[in-house]
């Protein structure tokens, strides 16, 4: 039900869960080189660590580190309670069992500690926070790892590595966005032109897009499988679009809603549409890098080739059907974490789909009453003009950096405070989290290229989300720079 705050979220934690969150914060701040209150900062200025300003060279941040202090940071993870040294240190030096480390995140964690400074990891974290409550982000990793702080820390740091070094989520995919792909497709040459063309073709076709919300208020991503052909676009462009959509969907989330619904429209699907590589990438994204972000997955009107063909059986003269023959789903299900697999539902009819999405919010294309149809509005000249305003961006980043530091200080006080002081310190932290949320939406036009969700008025200036904006039903464009 929309409006109900699920357990394990900010504002709805048990005493034990809050203790785990405090333990996680303590370990996280140590990884980020944040000193104890009154201590000496490990890694240069606060502003340079979190601002993400493209005017600076990230390598300069690392050069401000004292190598001995960087080694000390790594040493935090070499002792367990009972060993000599700081008893509060969190140990992650031991290998997590392979069965619990499906994506090799322990190795990625160690690589992140070895190759990135505390400041770089801190910068990646606060860049990922965006408009979220910082506690909410940490709690995603804790819930995904069943409240095991060590495993949650490994997962989170490896995600920071993936975002900043592997995918370049914030400094490339979201920073450059659709307009850069459009420019590459029309003005560049060679492989750069091809990647731009691939990206734009996927967007224009509407292979996948966000539209509306389900009965729980979760944003819906529709994937039209029949429009895909293996090899038509590069693997890199498919991955880029996938991350772009996931990150955009994150912007639509607001408590108590913190997950999305995916509808795989399998109408007209055949083996020619099957492509395992992007499926594997999507699974990895949600299981390893965007934990606790999936509400439900609805596989709609899947043919037998996908779900498995029922075989006629005769037993005791009673005719029945048994789904014995293996389909594509059997293979995919084997890749899924059981928790993720449990969120997958198969719907055959519009009536079944309406159990999850109101009929008035199901597009007519899927048999519902919503007259909206997909139409992609092209990037517009000047829609990203504010990204050229380096002075305003820098000022807003400075302001955000100050609030971040205040939040970190308040968090340290919260960790060390007596139980009776928790409420006061907690209120202070929540107030600062709200400042970060509002500050992000002021900063957003200077850091993120506009999307078609901005152009059609779904994402409005200041972070207001309108799932069903006043359009002609075909995506009539609004001014994405904030003037309608």
PDB file of C-alpha atoms in Angstrom, residues 81-328:
ATOM      1  CA  UNK A  81      37.718  -8.182  17.691  1.00  0.00           C
ATOM      2  CA  UNK A  82      39.945  -9.902  20.173  1.00  0.00           C
ATOM      3  CA  UNK A  83      43.066  -9.346  18.103  1.00  0.00           C
ATOM      4  CA  UNK A  84      45.649  -6.780  19.104  1.00  0.00           C
ATOM      5  CA  UNK A  85      44.824  -3.255  18.040  1.00  0.00           C
ATOM      6  CA  UNK A  86      41.640  -1.251  17.822  1.00  0.00           C
ATOM      7  CA  UNK A  87      38.756  -3.470  18.829  1.00  0.00           C
ATOM      8  CA  UNK A  88      36.318  -1.353  16.876  1.00  0.00           C
ATOM      9  CA  UNK A  89      38.022  -2.046  13.576  1.00  0.00           C
ATOM     10  CA  UNK A  90      35.924  -3.927  11.069  1.00  0.00           C
ATOM     11  CA  UNK A  91      37.615  -6.930   9.554  1.00  0.00           C
ATOM     12  CA  UNK A  92      37.053  -7.740   5.917  1.00  0.00           C
ATOM     13  CA  UNK A  93      40.429  -9.254   5.221  1.00  0.00           C
ATOM     14  CA  UNK A  94      39.086 -12.786   5.311  1.00  0.00           C
ATOM     15  CA  UNK A  95      37.632 -14.102   2.090  1.00  0.00           C
ATOM     16  CA  UNK A  96      33.855 -14.199   1.849  1.00  0.00           C
ATOM     17  CA  UNK A  97      32.823 -17.701   0.732  1.00  0.00           C
ATOM     18  CA  UNK A  98      32.477 -18.025  -3.025  1.00  0.00           C
ATOM     19  CA  UNK A  99      28.814 -18.929  -2.642  1.00  0.00           C
ATOM     20  CA  UNK A 100      28.242 -15.523  -1.057  1.00  0.00           C
ATOM     21  CA  UNK A 101      30.437 -13.646  -3.533  1.00  0.00           C
ATOM     22  CA  UNK A 102      28.760 -14.349  -6.843  1.00  0.00           C
ATOM     23  CA  UNK A 103      30.310 -11.350  -8.609  1.00  0.00           C
ATOM     24  CA  UNK A 104      33.782 -11.372  -7.083  1.00  0.00           C
ATOM     25  CA  UNK A 105      33.134  -8.284  -5.006  1.00  0.00           C
ATOM     26  CA  UNK A 106      35.734  -9.120  -2.372  1.00  0.00           C
ATOM     27  CA  UNK A 107      38.400  -8.802  -5.048  1.00  0.00           C
ATOM     28  CA  UNK A 108      36.853  -5.558  -6.305  1.00  0.00           C
ATOM     29  CA  UNK A 109      36.781  -4.257  -2.733  1.00  0.00           C
ATOM     30  CA  UNK A 110      40.473  -4.965  -2.222  1.00  0.00           C
ATOM     31  CA  UNK A 111      41.242  -3.443  -5.620  1.00  0.00           C
ATOM     32  CA  UNK A 112      39.326  -0.304  -4.671  1.00  0.00           C
ATOM     33  CA  UNK A 113      41.292   0.079  -1.447  1.00  0.00           C
ATOM     34  CA  UNK A 114      44.565  -0.469  -3.297  1.00  0.00           C
ATOM     35  CA  UNK A 115      43.932   1.868  -6.220  1.00  0.00           C
ATOM     36  CA  UNK A 116      41.645   4.605  -4.895  1.00  0.00           C
ATOM     37  CA  UNK A 117      42.301   7.086  -2.144  1.00  0.00           C
ATOM     38  CA  UNK A 118      39.827   7.435   0.719  1.00  0.00           C
ATOM     39  CA  UNK A 119      38.805  10.761  -0.803  1.00  0.00           C
ATOM     40  CA  UNK A 120      37.965   9.175  -4.155  1.00  0.00           C
ATOM     41  CA  UNK A 121      35.795   6.537  -2.507  1.00  0.00           C
ATOM     42  CA  UNK A 122      34.117   9.209  -0.413  1.00  0.00           C
ATOM     43  CA  UNK A 123      33.498  11.281  -3.520  1.00  0.00           C
ATOM     44  CA  UNK A 124      31.944   8.280  -5.310  1.00  0.00           C
ATOM     45  CA  UNK A 125      29.670   7.603  -2.339  1.00  0.00           C
ATOM     46  CA  UNK A 126      28.313  11.138  -1.991  1.00  0.00           C
ATOM     47  CA  UNK A 127      27.906  11.327  -5.758  1.00  0.00           C
ATOM     48  CA  UNK A 128      25.719   8.213  -5.623  1.00  0.00           C
ATOM     49  CA  UNK A 129      23.629   9.569  -2.734  1.00  0.00           C
ATOM     50  CA  UNK A 130      22.067  12.311  -4.881  1.00  0.00           C
ATOM     51  CA  UNK A 131      18.622  13.113  -3.378  1.00  0.00           C
ATOM     52  CA  UNK A 132      18.489  10.010  -1.167  1.00  0.00           C
ATOM     53  CA  UNK A 133      18.733   9.988   2.595  1.00  0.00           C
ATOM     54  CA  UNK A 134      22.316   8.763   3.148  1.00  0.00           C
ATOM     55  CA  UNK A 135      21.021   6.220   5.665  1.00  0.00           C
ATOM     56  CA  UNK A 136      18.686   4.880   3.003  1.00  0.00           C
ATOM     57  CA  UNK A 137      21.593   4.126   0.707  1.00  0.00           C
ATOM     58  CA  UNK A 138      23.548   2.283   3.380  1.00  0.00           C
ATOM     59  CA  UNK A 139      20.461   0.366   4.450  1.00  0.00           C
ATOM     60  CA  UNK A 140      20.021  -0.992   0.921  1.00  0.00           C
ATOM     61  CA  UNK A 141      23.386  -2.716   1.203  1.00  0.00           C
ATOM     62  CA  UNK A 142      22.668  -3.921   4.733  1.00  0.00           C
ATOM     63  CA  UNK A 143      19.332  -5.451   3.759  1.00  0.00           C
ATOM     64  CA  UNK A 144      20.856  -7.039   0.665  1.00  0.00           C
ATOM     65  CA  UNK A 145      23.509  -8.686   2.845  1.00  0.00           C
ATOM     66  CA  UNK A 146      21.095  -9.698   5.600  1.00  0.00           C
ATOM     67  CA  UNK A 147      22.487  -7.097   8.024  1.00  0.00           C
ATOM     68  CA  UNK A 148      26.034  -8.452   7.846  1.00  0.00           C
ATOM     69  CA  UNK A 149      28.121  -5.276   8.120  1.00  0.00           C
ATOM     70  CA  UNK A 150      31.283  -6.838   6.692  1.00  0.00           C
ATOM     71  CA  UNK A 151      29.531  -8.122   3.584  1.00  0.00           C
ATOM     72  CA  UNK A 152      27.577  -4.888   3.184  1.00  0.00           C
ATOM     73  CA  UNK A 153      30.801  -2.861   3.303  1.00  0.00           C
ATOM     74  CA  UNK A 154      32.424  -5.053   0.657  1.00  0.00           C
ATOM     75  CA  UNK A 155      29.360  -4.720  -1.553  1.00  0.00           C
ATOM     76  CA  UNK A 156      29.147  -0.960  -1.171  1.00  0.00           C
ATOM     77  CA  UNK A 157      32.825  -0.210  -1.790  1.00  0.00           C
ATOM     78  CA  UNK A 158      32.906  -2.517  -4.814  1.00  0.00           C
ATOM     79  CA  UNK A 159      29.861  -0.641  -6.124  1.00  0.00           C
ATOM     80  CA  UNK A 160      31.728   2.651  -5.717  1.00  0.00           C
ATOM     81  CA  UNK A 161      34.573   1.098  -7.735  1.00  0.00           C
ATOM     82  CA  UNK A 162      32.131  -0.026 -10.433  1.00  0.00           C
ATOM     83  CA  UNK A 163      30.428   3.362 -10.633  1.00  0.00           C
ATOM     84  CA  UNK A 164      33.545   5.510 -10.738  1.00  0.00           C
ATOM     85  CA  UNK A 165      36.114   3.336 -12.539  1.00  0.00           C
ATOM     86  CA  UNK A 166      34.199   0.781 -14.609  1.00  0.00           C
ATOM     87  CA  UNK A 167      31.010   2.488 -15.814  1.00  0.00           C
ATOM     88  CA  UNK A 168      31.725   6.163 -15.042  1.00  0.00           C
ATOM     89  CA  UNK A 169      28.096   6.568 -14.099  1.00  0.00           C
ATOM     90  CA  UNK A 170      28.081  10.153 -12.864  1.00  0.00           C
ATOM     91  CA  UNK A 171      30.985  11.706 -14.759  1.00  0.00           C
ATOM     92  CA  UNK A 172      30.036  10.285 -18.158  1.00  0.00           C
ATOM     93  CA  UNK A 173      26.750   8.405 -18.594  1.00  0.00           C
ATOM     94  CA  UNK A 174      24.587  10.875 -16.677  1.00  0.00           C
ATOM     95  CA  UNK A 175      26.794  13.922 -17.220  1.00  0.00           C
ATOM     96  CA  UNK A 176      26.883  13.565 -21.007  1.00  0.00           C
ATOM     97  CA  UNK A 177      23.576  11.785 -21.476  1.00  0.00           C
ATOM     98  CA  UNK A 178      21.341  11.811 -24.524  1.00  0.00           C
ATOM     99  CA  UNK A 179      22.566  15.108 -25.976  1.00  0.00           C
ATOM    100  CA  UNK A 180      26.157  13.861 -26.182  1.00  0.00           C
ATOM    101  CA  UNK A 181      25.021  10.634 -27.861  1.00  0.00           C
ATOM    102  CA  UNK A 182      23.001  12.689 -30.348  1.00  0.00           C
ATOM    103  CA  UNK A 183      26.042  14.836 -31.094  1.00  0.00           C
ATOM    104  CA  UNK A 184      28.296  11.786 -31.487  1.00  0.00           C
ATOM    105  CA  UNK A 185      25.801  10.207 -33.872  1.00  0.00           C
ATOM    106  CA  UNK A 186      25.574  13.299 -36.066  1.00  0.00           C
ATOM    107  CA  UNK A 187      29.037  14.842 -35.856  1.00  0.00           C
ATOM    108  CA  UNK A 188      31.608  12.199 -34.898  1.00  0.00           C
ATOM    109  CA  UNK A 189      33.274   9.456 -36.908  1.00  0.00           C
ATOM    110  CA  UNK A 190      34.351   5.859 -36.444  1.00  0.00           C
ATOM    111  CA  UNK A 191      33.521   3.952 -33.269  1.00  0.00           C
ATOM    112  CA  UNK A 192      32.405   7.088 -31.420  1.00  0.00           C
ATOM    113  CA  UNK A 193      29.800   7.756 -34.111  1.00  0.00           C
ATOM    114  CA  UNK A 194      28.660   4.123 -34.009  1.00  0.00           C
ATOM    115  CA  UNK A 195      28.200   4.175 -30.227  1.00  0.00           C
ATOM    116  CA  UNK A 196      26.199   7.383 -30.490  1.00  0.00           C
ATOM    117  CA  UNK A 197      24.023   5.953 -33.246  1.00  0.00           C
ATOM    118  CA  UNK A 198      23.411   2.776 -31.256  1.00  0.00           C
ATOM    119  CA  UNK A 199      22.423   4.707 -28.141  1.00  0.00           C
ATOM    120  CA  UNK A 200      20.041   6.952 -30.048  1.00  0.00           C
ATOM    121  CA  UNK A 201      18.466   4.065 -31.941  1.00  0.00           C
ATOM    122  CA  UNK A 202      17.669   2.290 -28.685  1.00  0.00           C
ATOM    123  CA  UNK A 203      16.131   5.463 -27.274  1.00  0.00           C
ATOM    124  CA  UNK A 204      14.084   6.211 -30.400  1.00  0.00           C
ATOM    125  CA  UNK A 205      12.774   2.673 -30.740  1.00  0.00           C
ATOM    126  CA  UNK A 206      11.613   2.628 -27.143  1.00  0.00           C
ATOM    127  CA  UNK A 207      13.118  -0.770 -26.424  1.00  0.00           C
ATOM    128  CA  UNK A 208      12.831   0.196 -22.782  1.00  0.00           C
ATOM    129  CA  UNK A 209      11.356   3.264 -21.142  1.00  0.00           C
ATOM    130  CA  UNK A 210       9.850   4.528 -17.901  1.00  0.00           C
ATOM    131  CA  UNK A 211       6.149   5.260 -17.838  1.00  0.00           C
ATOM    132  CA  UNK A 212       3.750   5.619 -14.942  1.00  0.00           C
ATOM    133  CA  UNK A 213       3.583   3.814 -11.621  1.00  0.00           C
ATOM    134  CA  UNK A 214       2.063   0.632 -10.258  1.00  0.00           C
ATOM    135  CA  UNK A 215      -0.428   0.209  -7.414  1.00  0.00           C
ATOM    136  CA  UNK A 216       2.386   0.545  -4.862  1.00  0.00           C
ATOM    137  CA  UNK A 217       3.541   3.847  -6.358  1.00  0.00           C
ATOM    138  CA  UNK A 218       6.658   2.287  -7.901  1.00  0.00           C
ATOM    139  CA  UNK A 219       7.880   3.670 -11.239  1.00  0.00           C
ATOM    140  CA  UNK A 220       7.381   1.246 -14.110  1.00  0.00           C
ATOM    141  CA  UNK A 221      10.034   0.356 -16.656  1.00  0.00           C
ATOM    142  CA  UNK A 222       8.632  -1.312 -19.763  1.00  0.00           C
ATOM    143  CA  UNK A 223      10.958  -3.507 -21.829  1.00  0.00           C
ATOM    144  CA  UNK A 224       9.607  -4.390 -25.281  1.00  0.00           C
ATOM    145  CA  UNK A 225      11.565  -7.552 -26.045  1.00  0.00           C
ATOM    146  CA  UNK A 226      10.303  -7.904 -29.610  1.00  0.00           C
ATOM    147  CA  UNK A 227      12.214  -4.769 -30.648  1.00  0.00           C
ATOM    148  CA  UNK A 228      15.615  -6.241 -29.805  1.00  0.00           C
ATOM    149  CA  UNK A 229      17.853  -8.173 -32.175  1.00  0.00           C
ATOM    150  CA  UNK A 230      21.161  -9.544 -30.961  1.00  0.00           C
ATOM    151  CA  UNK A 231      24.110  -7.763 -32.537  1.00  0.00           C
ATOM    152  CA  UNK A 232      22.184  -4.779 -33.880  1.00  0.00           C
ATOM    153  CA  UNK A 233      23.693  -2.531 -31.209  1.00  0.00           C
ATOM    154  CA  UNK A 234      26.990  -2.909 -29.408  1.00  0.00           C
ATOM    155  CA  UNK A 235      27.138  -4.473 -25.973  1.00  0.00           C
ATOM    156  CA  UNK A 236      28.634  -1.240 -24.619  1.00  0.00           C
ATOM    157  CA  UNK A 237      25.735   0.877 -25.877  1.00  0.00           C
ATOM    158  CA  UNK A 238      23.178  -1.540 -24.436  1.00  0.00           C
ATOM    159  CA  UNK A 239      24.918  -1.389 -21.059  1.00  0.00           C
ATOM    160  CA  UNK A 240      25.092   2.388 -21.226  1.00  0.00           C
ATOM    161  CA  UNK A 241      21.362   2.680 -21.903  1.00  0.00           C
ATOM    162  CA  UNK A 242      20.599   0.197 -19.112  1.00  0.00           C
ATOM    163  CA  UNK A 243      22.521   2.218 -16.530  1.00  0.00           C
ATOM    164  CA  UNK A 244      21.032   5.455 -17.869  1.00  0.00           C
ATOM    165  CA  UNK A 245      17.499   4.142 -17.322  1.00  0.00           C
ATOM    166  CA  UNK A 246      18.234   2.713 -13.873  1.00  0.00           C
ATOM    167  CA  UNK A 247      19.820   5.971 -12.739  1.00  0.00           C
ATOM    168  CA  UNK A 248      16.895   7.958 -14.133  1.00  0.00           C
ATOM    169  CA  UNK A 249      14.449   5.657 -12.339  1.00  0.00           C
ATOM    170  CA  UNK A 250      16.324   6.366  -9.093  1.00  0.00           C
ATOM    171  CA  UNK A 251      15.480  10.040  -9.530  1.00  0.00           C
ATOM    172  CA  UNK A 252      11.763   9.159  -9.534  1.00  0.00           C
ATOM    173  CA  UNK A 253      11.927   7.433  -6.151  1.00  0.00           C
ATOM    174  CA  UNK A 254      10.738   9.138  -2.995  1.00  0.00           C
ATOM    175  CA  UNK A 255      10.026   7.521   0.407  1.00  0.00           C
ATOM    176  CA  UNK A 256       8.217   5.341   1.151  1.00  0.00           C
ATOM    177  CA  UNK A 257       8.730   4.136  -2.447  1.00  0.00           C
ATOM    178  CA  UNK A 258      12.311   2.918  -2.929  1.00  0.00           C
ATOM    179  CA  UNK A 259      12.057   0.322  -5.696  1.00  0.00           C
ATOM    180  CA  UNK A 260      10.793  -0.017  -9.253  1.00  0.00           C
ATOM    181  CA  UNK A 261       8.664  -2.404 -11.287  1.00  0.00           C
ATOM    182  CA  UNK A 262       9.855  -3.875 -14.578  1.00  0.00           C
ATOM    183  CA  UNK A 263       7.361  -5.113 -17.165  1.00  0.00           C
ATOM    184  CA  UNK A 264       8.868  -7.326 -19.830  1.00  0.00           C
ATOM    185  CA  UNK A 265       6.386  -7.135 -22.682  1.00  0.00           C
ATOM    186  CA  UNK A 266       6.935 -10.455 -24.431  1.00  0.00           C
ATOM    187  CA  UNK A 267       4.272  -9.915 -27.094  1.00  0.00           C
ATOM    188  CA  UNK A 268       5.617 -11.207 -30.407  1.00  0.00           C
ATOM    189  CA  UNK A 269       8.811 -12.561 -28.810  1.00  0.00           C
ATOM    190  CA  UNK A 270      10.813 -15.197 -30.678  1.00  0.00           C
ATOM    191  CA  UNK A 271      14.284 -16.699 -30.425  1.00  0.00           C
ATOM    192  CA  UNK A 272      15.506 -13.965 -32.780  1.00  0.00           C
ATOM    193  CA  UNK A 273      14.925 -11.506 -29.944  1.00  0.00           C
ATOM    194  CA  UNK A 274      16.873 -13.453 -27.312  1.00  0.00           C
ATOM    195  CA  UNK A 275      20.205 -12.032 -26.247  1.00  0.00           C
ATOM    196  CA  UNK A 276      21.728 -13.367 -23.031  1.00  0.00           C
ATOM    197  CA  UNK A 277      24.525 -10.787 -22.584  1.00  0.00           C
ATOM    198  CA  UNK A 278      22.305  -7.765 -21.788  1.00  0.00           C
ATOM    199  CA  UNK A 279      20.137  -9.969 -19.558  1.00  0.00           C
ATOM    200  CA  UNK A 280      23.204 -10.992 -17.545  1.00  0.00           C
ATOM    201  CA  UNK A 281      24.314  -7.376 -17.287  1.00  0.00           C
ATOM    202  CA  UNK A 282      20.906  -6.275 -16.027  1.00  0.00           C
ATOM    203  CA  UNK A 283      20.878  -9.053 -13.432  1.00  0.00           C
ATOM    204  CA  UNK A 284      24.332  -8.057 -12.206  1.00  0.00           C
ATOM    205  CA  UNK A 285      23.287  -4.416 -11.958  1.00  0.00           C
ATOM    206  CA  UNK A 286      20.360  -5.163  -9.692  1.00  0.00           C
ATOM    207  CA  UNK A 287      22.030  -7.869  -7.636  1.00  0.00           C
ATOM    208  CA  UNK A 288      25.467  -6.295  -7.201  1.00  0.00           C
ATOM    209  CA  UNK A 289      25.263  -2.554  -7.803  1.00  0.00           C
ATOM    210  CA  UNK A 290      21.666  -1.445  -7.219  1.00  0.00           C
ATOM    211  CA  UNK A 291      20.624  -3.637  -4.277  1.00  0.00           C
ATOM    212  CA  UNK A 292      17.042  -3.662  -3.039  1.00  0.00           C
ATOM    213  CA  UNK A 293      15.913  -1.634  -6.066  1.00  0.00           C
ATOM    214  CA  UNK A 294      13.541  -4.149  -7.645  1.00  0.00           C
ATOM    215  CA  UNK A 295       9.955  -4.279  -6.459  1.00  0.00           C
ATOM    216  CA  UNK A 296       8.495  -6.800  -8.876  1.00  0.00           C
ATOM    217  CA  UNK A 297       9.302  -8.094 -12.354  1.00  0.00           C
ATOM    218  CA  UNK A 298       6.292  -8.840 -14.528  1.00  0.00           C
ATOM    219  CA  UNK A 299       6.866 -11.075 -17.547  1.00  0.00           C
ATOM    220  CA  UNK A 300       3.818 -10.412 -19.676  1.00  0.00           C
ATOM    221  CA  UNK A 301       2.494 -12.721 -22.377  1.00  0.00           C
ATOM    222  CA  UNK A 302       5.619 -14.843 -22.605  1.00  0.00           C
ATOM    223  CA  UNK A 303       5.451 -17.591 -25.281  1.00  0.00           C
ATOM    224  CA  UNK A 304       6.300 -21.194 -24.552  1.00  0.00           C
ATOM    225  CA  UNK A 305       9.786 -20.787 -26.032  1.00  0.00           C
ATOM    226  CA  UNK A 306      10.570 -18.464 -23.136  1.00  0.00           C
ATOM    227  CA  UNK A 307       8.652 -19.936 -20.235  1.00  0.00           C
ATOM    228  CA  UNK A 308       8.861 -23.610 -21.196  1.00  0.00           C
ATOM    229  CA  UNK A 309       6.465 -25.754 -23.164  1.00  0.00           C
ATOM    230  CA  UNK A 310       3.916 -27.776 -21.188  1.00  0.00           C
ATOM    231  CA  UNK A 311       4.024 -31.457 -22.049  1.00  0.00           C
ATOM    232  CA  UNK A 312       0.858 -33.519 -22.064  1.00  0.00           C
ATOM    233  CA  UNK A 313       0.926 -36.313 -19.524  1.00  0.00           C
ATOM    234  CA  UNK A 314      -1.468 -39.086 -18.646  1.00  0.00           C
ATOM    235  CA  UNK A 315      -1.620 -40.334 -15.071  1.00  0.00           C
ATOM    236  CA  UNK A 316      -4.355 -42.580 -13.679  1.00  0.00           C
ATOM    237  CA  UNK A 317      -6.465 -41.772 -16.711  1.00  0.00           C
ATOM    238  CA  UNK A 318      -6.404 -38.045 -15.768  1.00  0.00           C
ATOM    239  CA  UNK A 319      -5.075 -35.707 -18.452  1.00  0.00           C
ATOM    240  CA  UNK A 320      -2.994 -32.835 -17.128  1.00  0.00           C
ATOM    241  CA  UNK A 321      -0.189 -30.510 -18.187  1.00  0.00           C
ATOM    242  CA  UNK A 322       3.269 -30.401 -16.662  1.00  0.00           C
ATOM    243  CA  UNK A 323       5.830 -27.699 -17.514  1.00  0.00           C
ATOM    244  CA  UNK A 324       8.628 -30.169 -18.108  1.00  0.00           C
ATOM    245  CA  UNK A 325      10.408 -28.935 -21.199  1.00  0.00           C
ATOM    246  CA  UNK A 326      12.957 -26.224 -20.435  1.00  0.00           C
ATOM    247  CA  UNK A 327      12.544 -22.735 -21.823  1.00  0.00           C
ATOM    248  CA  UNK A 328      14.776 -19.677 -21.702  1.00  0.00           C
TER     249      UNK A 328
END
